[in-house]
Amino acid sequence: MRRLFPLPAPHVRPGDFSGAPDDENSAAVASALAAEPGAIAGTATGTDAGAVSGAADSGPAGPVDSGPAGPADSRAGGAADSRTAGRADSRTAGAGDSATAGAADFTDRRWSLDELADAYAYPRLDRGAGWLRANMVSSLDGAAHHEGRSQPLSGDADMRIFGVLRGLADAVVVGAETVRKEGYRPARAREAFAARRAAAGQAPAPVVAVVTASLDLDFSQPLFTEPLVPTVVVTGAGADEDRVRTARKAGAEVVFAGEGAAVDPSRVVGALAGRGLTRLLTEGGPRLLGQFAGSGALDELCLSLAPLVVAGDASRIMNAPVTTVPETFVLASVLEEAGFLFTRYRRS
């Protein structure tokens, strides 16, 4: 795996400048080049092509999701209106905004889980605010799945990142349809993230939060009978009372987001943040993700672009009514391995 963006600061060689010491770089010149590459003739402002050569290490790594990835690309998420106006300003360099961490690392090698966790760290947030991140995979021609499943589009590196994103999250937000189709199981604890989660005050494993208006769920499934941490059901305040009682009797925590029977996607993040679940990861499906994006709830999209073409009529990663005005997201980072591009975009 290698980092393609953000770009590293240019390296200034002593021999490029007359009068420069032969045994060290000029910090002043390097600073000037970083601000305006090419301002000084004869400097090397590019990246040595040899620095990014090498075979991609795509050794096996197990997924942290104890259930299969889904047809609707079982990666999708939540929303909120409880954010405070200066939330983005509360991030600090190197902690909240990790886009520049390790920017000079263009070496093609296998990244450790800790390195990936640092690269994908959540931003620091104002108290009570939440952050909704989506993780999806797509083919080159825009398909979110192949013959009903996203797994054929995935690969070893994609599954490593998939696992890391779960290892960092307080809750995995998923639509009821995806839960039913994929037989979702509880997330499991992973030793690799135990110390990091404990230091952050997180539970040993992320909560699975199921978004549903009808509560048409099989509460005898392991997702509700065998979770390490109680499963959350997100529904509207007007949901069927009998189904709400059944969910609670099965051990699920019921969270209301919206006044009617349907869930208001713009209130999901706030409802979960009110339960202390602020680092949110949505895994689909496309309809739910489209609703979150359309309501302005999506903060970040981690999109894996597979080097595959599937054709057909598979859905896109978002399937919802067109937005009135397209919303701009800013590229935060790009990693590459074995032809896969792992992009990360944040809402501007």
Coordinates of C-alpha atoms in Angstrom, one line a residue:
M1 CA 0.0 0.0 0.0
R2 CA 1.2 3.5 -0.8
R3 CA -0.1 7.0 -0.1
L4 CA -0.9 9.0 -3.2
F5 CA -2.4 12.1 -1.5
P6 CA -1.8 14.4 0.2
L7 CA 1.5 15.1 -1.5
P8 CA 4.7 15.2 0.5
A9 CA 6.7 18.3 1.0
P10 CA 9.5 18.6 -1.6
H11 CA 12.9 17.5 -0.7
V12 CA 15.6 20.1 -1.3
R13 CA 19.0 18.7 -2.2
P14 CA 22.1 20.7 -1.1
G15 CA 23.6 20.7 -4.6
D16 CA 20.6 22.4 -6.1
F17 CA 21.6 25.8 -4.6
S18 CA 24.9 27.6 -4.7
G19 CA 26.3 28.4 -1.3
A20 CA 24.2 25.7 0.4
P21 CA 26.0 23.4 2.8
D22 CA 26.9 20.1 1.3
D23 CA 25.7 18.1 4.3
E24 CA 22.2 19.5 5.0
N25 CA 19.1 20.9 3.4
S26 CA 18.2 24.6 3.5
A27 CA 15.1 24.8 5.7
A28 CA 14.3 28.3 4.4
V29 CA 14.5 27.2 0.7
A30 CA 12.4 24.1 1.5
S31 CA 9.8 26.2 3.1
A32 CA 9.7 28.5 0.1
L33 CA 9.4 25.6 -2.3
A34 CA 6.5 24.1 -0.2
A35 CA 4.7 27.4 -0.6
E36 CA 5.5 27.8 -4.3
P37 CA 7.0 24.8 -6.0
G38 CA 9.3 25.7 -8.9
A39 CA 9.8 29.3 -7.6
I40 CA 13.6 28.6 -7.6
A41 CA 14.9 27.3 -10.9
G42 CA 16.6 23.9 -10.8
T43 CA 14.9 22.5 -7.8
A44 CA 13.4 19.1 -7.6
T45 CA 9.7 19.6 -6.9
G46 CA 8.4 16.3 -8.0
T47 CA 8.5 12.8 -6.5
D48 CA 11.1 10.3 -7.5
A49 CA 9.3 7.7 -9.5
G50 CA 11.4 5.0 -7.9
A51 CA 9.9 6.0 -4.5
V52 CA 6.6 4.5 -5.4
S53 CA 7.7 1.4 -7.3
G54 CA 7.2 -2.0 -5.9
A55 CA 4.7 -4.8 -5.6
A56 CA 1.6 -4.2 -3.6
D57 CA 1.5 -6.2 -0.4
S58 CA -2.0 -7.5 -0.2
G59 CA -1.5 -10.3 2.3
P60 CA -4.6 -11.8 4.0
A61 CA -6.3 -10.1 6.8
G62 CA -9.6 -11.1 8.4
P63 CA -12.6 -8.8 8.3
V64 CA -13.8 -7.5 11.6
D65 CA -17.4 -7.7 10.5
S66 CA -18.8 -10.9 11.7
G67 CA -21.4 -10.8 9.0
P68 CA -21.0 -10.8 5.2
A69 CA -20.7 -7.6 3.2
G70 CA -24.0 -6.9 1.5
P71 CA -25.6 -6.6 -1.9
A72 CA -26.6 -3.1 -1.3
D73 CA -22.9 -2.8 -0.3
S74 CA -23.7 -3.4 3.3
R75 CA -21.9 -0.2 4.3
A76 CA -24.2 2.9 4.9
G77 CA -25.1 5.5 7.7
G78 CA -26.7 8.1 10.0
A79 CA -27.4 11.8 10.3
A80 CA -27.9 14.7 12.8
D81 CA -29.0 18.2 13.4
S82 CA -27.4 18.5 16.8
R83 CA -24.0 19.7 15.6
T84 CA -22.8 22.9 16.9
A85 CA -21.7 25.7 14.6
G86 CA -18.0 25.6 15.2
R87 CA -17.5 21.8 15.1
A88 CA -15.0 21.8 12.3
D89 CA -13.0 24.4 14.2
S90 CA -12.6 22.1 17.2
R91 CA -10.3 19.8 15.2
T92 CA -6.6 20.0 16.0
A93 CA -3.8 19.2 13.6
G94 CA -2.4 15.7 13.9
A95 CA -5.3 14.5 16.0
G96 CA -8.6 15.5 14.6
D97 CA -7.6 16.1 11.0
S98 CA -5.4 13.1 10.1
A99 CA -5.2 13.8 6.4
T100 CA -1.7 15.1 6.6
A101 CA -0.4 12.3 8.9
G102 CA 2.5 10.5 7.2
A103 CA 2.1 12.6 4.1
A104 CA 5.7 11.7 3.0
D105 CA 5.1 8.0 3.1
F106 CA 5.0 7.0 -0.6
T107 CA 6.7 3.7 0.0
D108 CA 4.8 0.7 -1.4
R109 CA 4.5 -1.7 1.6
R110 CA 2.0 -3.3 3.9
W111 CA 0.7 -0.8 6.4
S112 CA 0.1 -1.9 10.0
L113 CA -3.3 -1.7 11.5
D114 CA -2.0 1.1 13.8
E115 CA -0.9 3.2 10.8
L116 CA -4.2 2.7 9.1
A117 CA -6.0 3.6 12.3
D118 CA -4.0 6.8 12.6
A119 CA -4.7 7.7 9.0
Y120 CA -8.4 7.2 9.4
A121 CA -8.8 8.7 12.9
Y122 CA -12.0 10.6 13.6
P123 CA -11.8 14.4 14.0
R124 CA -12.1 15.9 17.5
L125 CA -15.7 17.1 18.0
D126 CA -17.5 19.5 20.1
R127 CA -19.2 17.9 23.1
G128 CA -22.5 16.2 22.1
A129 CA -21.7 16.4 18.3
G130 CA -21.4 13.3 16.1
W131 CA -19.5 12.5 12.9
L132 CA -21.0 10.3 10.2
R133 CA -18.6 8.4 8.0
A134 CA -19.7 6.1 5.2
N135 CA -17.6 3.2 3.8
M136 CA -18.6 1.9 0.4
V137 CA -17.0 0.0 -2.5
S138 CA -17.6 0.6 -6.2
S139 CA -16.4 -0.9 -9.5
L140 CA -14.8 1.3 -12.1
D141 CA -18.1 1.6 -13.9
G142 CA -20.0 2.7 -10.8
A143 CA -21.6 -0.5 -9.6
A144 CA -22.1 -1.0 -5.9
H145 CA -22.3 -4.8 -6.2
H146 CA -22.0 -7.7 -8.6
E147 CA -24.9 -10.1 -8.8
G148 CA -26.4 -8.7 -5.6
R149 CA -23.2 -8.7 -3.4
S150 CA -20.4 -6.3 -2.8
Q151 CA -17.9 -9.0 -1.8
P152 CA -16.8 -9.7 -5.4
L153 CA -15.7 -6.1 -5.6
S154 CA -13.6 -6.2 -2.5
G155 CA -10.0 -7.4 -1.8
D156 CA -7.6 -8.0 1.0
A157 CA -6.6 -4.3 1.4
D158 CA -10.3 -3.3 1.2
M159 CA -11.1 -5.7 4.0
R160 CA -8.2 -4.5 6.1
I161 CA -9.5 -0.9 5.8
F162 CA -13.1 -2.1 6.4
G163 CA -11.9 -3.7 9.6
V164 CA -10.0 -0.6 10.7
L165 CA -13.0 1.6 10.2
R166 CA -15.1 -0.6 12.3
G167 CA -12.4 -0.8 14.9
L168 CA -12.5 3.0 15.3
A169 CA -16.3 3.4 15.4
D170 CA -18.7 3.7 18.3
A171 CA -21.5 2.4 16.2
V172 CA -22.1 0.8 12.8
V173 CA -25.3 2.2 11.3
V174 CA -27.1 0.0 8.8
G175 CA -30.5 -0.2 7.2
A176 CA -33.0 -2.9 8.1
E177 CA -33.2 -4.3 4.6
T178 CA -29.4 -4.9 4.6
V179 CA -29.7 -6.6 8.0
R180 CA -32.4 -8.9 6.7
K181 CA -30.7 -9.8 3.4
E182 CA -27.2 -10.3 4.8
G183 CA -28.0 -11.9 8.2
Y184 CA -26.0 -9.3 10.1
R185 CA -24.3 -10.5 13.2
P186 CA -22.9 -8.5 16.1
A187 CA -19.6 -6.8 15.7
R188 CA -16.8 -8.6 17.6
A189 CA -14.0 -7.2 19.7
R190 CA -10.6 -7.3 18.1
E191 CA -7.4 -7.4 20.2
A192 CA -5.6 -5.1 17.8
F193 CA -7.9 -2.2 18.7
A194 CA -8.5 -3.1 22.4
A195 CA -6.0 -0.6 23.9
R196 CA -7.0 2.2 21.5
R197 CA -10.7 1.8 22.2
A198 CA -10.1 1.6 26.0
A199 CA -8.1 4.8 25.9
A200 CA -10.9 6.5 23.9
G201 CA -13.5 5.3 26.4
Q202 CA -15.2 3.1 23.9
A203 CA -16.9 -0.3 24.3
P204 CA -14.8 -3.4 23.3
A205 CA -16.8 -3.6 20.0
P206 CA -18.9 -1.1 18.1
V207 CA -22.7 -1.1 18.6
V208 CA -24.8 -2.1 15.5
A209 CA -27.5 0.4 15.0
V210 CA -30.3 -0.7 12.7
V211 CA -32.4 2.0 11.1
T212 CA -36.0 0.9 10.6
A213 CA -39.5 2.4 10.4
S214 CA -41.4 -0.9 10.6
L215 CA -39.2 -2.8 13.1
D216 CA -39.8 -5.8 10.9
L217 CA -36.8 -7.6 12.2
D218 CA -36.1 -11.2 13.4
F219 CA -35.3 -10.6 17.1
S220 CA -34.3 -14.3 17.5
Q221 CA -31.2 -13.7 15.4
P222 CA -27.7 -13.5 16.9
L223 CA -27.6 -9.7 16.3
F224 CA -30.1 -9.4 19.1
T225 CA -29.5 -12.5 21.2
E226 CA -25.7 -12.6 21.2
P227 CA -24.3 -9.1 21.0
L228 CA -21.2 -8.1 23.0
V229 CA -22.9 -4.7 23.4
P230 CA -26.6 -4.3 23.1
T231 CA -27.9 -3.7 19.5
V232 CA -29.7 -0.4 18.9
V233 CA -32.8 0.0 16.9
V234 CA -33.4 3.5 15.5
T235 CA -37.0 4.2 14.5
G236 CA -39.5 7.0 14.6
A237 CA -41.5 8.1 17.7
G238 CA -44.7 7.0 16.0
A239 CA -43.5 3.4 15.4
D240 CA -45.8 0.5 16.2
E241 CA -45.8 0.2 20.0
D242 CA -46.0 -3.6 20.0
R243 CA -42.9 -3.8 17.8
V244 CA -41.1 -1.4 20.1
R245 CA -41.9 -3.5 23.1
T246 CA -40.8 -6.7 21.3
A247 CA -37.5 -5.1 20.4
R248 CA -36.9 -4.0 24.0
K249 CA -37.9 -7.4 25.3
A250 CA -35.3 -8.9 23.0
G251 CA -32.6 -6.8 24.6
A252 CA -32.3 -4.0 22.0
E253 CA -32.1 -0.4 22.9
V254 CA -34.7 1.6 21.0
V255 CA -33.7 5.2 19.9
F256 CA -36.2 7.6 18.4
A257 CA -35.2 9.8 15.5
G258 CA -38.2 11.6 14.1
E259 CA -41.7 12.4 15.2
G260 CA -43.6 10.1 12.8
A261 CA -43.3 6.3 12.2
A262 CA -40.5 6.9 9.6
V263 CA -37.0 7.8 10.6
D264 CA -35.8 11.3 10.0
P265 CA -32.3 10.8 8.6
S266 CA -31.2 14.3 9.6
R267 CA -31.8 13.4 13.3
V268 CA -30.1 10.0 13.5
V269 CA -26.6 11.3 14.3
G270 CA -28.0 13.6 17.0
A271 CA -30.1 10.8 18.5
L272 CA -27.1 8.4 18.7
A273 CA -24.7 11.1 19.9
G274 CA -27.2 11.6 22.8
R275 CA -26.4 8.0 23.8
G276 CA -22.7 8.7 23.7
L277 CA -22.2 7.2 20.2
T278 CA -20.5 10.0 18.3
R279 CA -18.1 8.2 16.0
L280 CA -20.5 6.7 13.5
L281 CA -19.8 4.4 10.5
T282 CA -22.6 3.7 8.0
E283 CA -22.4 0.6 5.9
G284 CA -25.5 0.9 3.7
G285 CA -27.4 0.1 1.8
P286 CA -27.5 2.6 -1.0
R287 CA -31.0 3.8 -0.2
L288 CA -30.1 4.7 3.4
L289 CA -26.8 6.3 2.4
G290 CA -28.6 8.3 -0.2
Q291 CA -31.1 9.6 2.4
F292 CA -28.3 10.6 4.7
A293 CA -26.4 12.4 2.0
G294 CA -29.6 14.1 0.7
S295 CA -30.4 15.4 4.2
G296 CA -26.9 16.8 4.7
A297 CA -26.0 14.4 7.4
L298 CA -23.0 12.7 5.7
D299 CA -19.7 14.2 6.9
E300 CA -17.3 11.8 5.2
L301 CA -17.2 9.2 2.5
C302 CA -14.5 6.5 2.4
L303 CA -14.9 5.1 -1.1
S304 CA -12.9 2.1 -2.3
L305 CA -12.6 2.0 -6.1
A306 CA -12.0 -1.5 -7.3
P307 CA -10.1 -2.1 -10.6
L308 CA -13.0 -4.0 -12.0
V309 CA -15.8 -3.5 -14.6
V310 CA -19.0 -5.4 -14.1
A311 CA -21.5 -3.7 -16.5
G312 CA -25.1 -4.8 -15.9
D313 CA -27.7 -2.7 -14.1
A314 CA -26.3 -2.8 -10.5
S315 CA -27.2 0.2 -8.3
R316 CA -24.8 3.0 -7.5
I317 CA -23.5 3.5 -3.9
M318 CA -26.4 6.0 -3.3
N319 CA -29.9 5.4 -4.4
A320 CA -32.2 8.3 -3.5
P321 CA -34.0 11.3 -5.1
V322 CA -31.6 13.7 -6.8
T323 CA -30.4 16.6 -4.6
T324 CA -31.5 20.1 -5.5
V325 CA -28.0 21.3 -5.5
P326 CA -25.0 18.9 -5.7
E327 CA -23.0 19.1 -2.5
T328 CA -19.2 19.5 -2.6
F329 CA -16.8 17.1 -0.8
V330 CA -13.1 17.8 -0.5
L331 CA -10.5 15.1 -1.1
A332 CA -8.7 14.2 2.2
S333 CA -6.5 11.3 1.2
V334 CA -5.9 8.5 -1.3
L335 CA -4.2 5.2 -0.7
E336 CA -3.4 2.6 -3.3
E337 CA -2.8 -1.1 -3.3
A338 CA -3.0 -3.8 -6.0
G339 CA -4.9 -1.3 -8.3
F340 CA -7.5 -0.4 -5.7
L341 CA -7.8 3.2 -4.8
F342 CA -8.9 4.0 -1.3
T343 CA -10.3 7.5 -1.3
R344 CA -11.5 9.7 1.6
Y345 CA -13.6 12.7 1.1
R346 CA -15.0 15.2 3.6
R347 CA -17.9 17.6 3.3
S348 CA -16.6 21.1 2.5

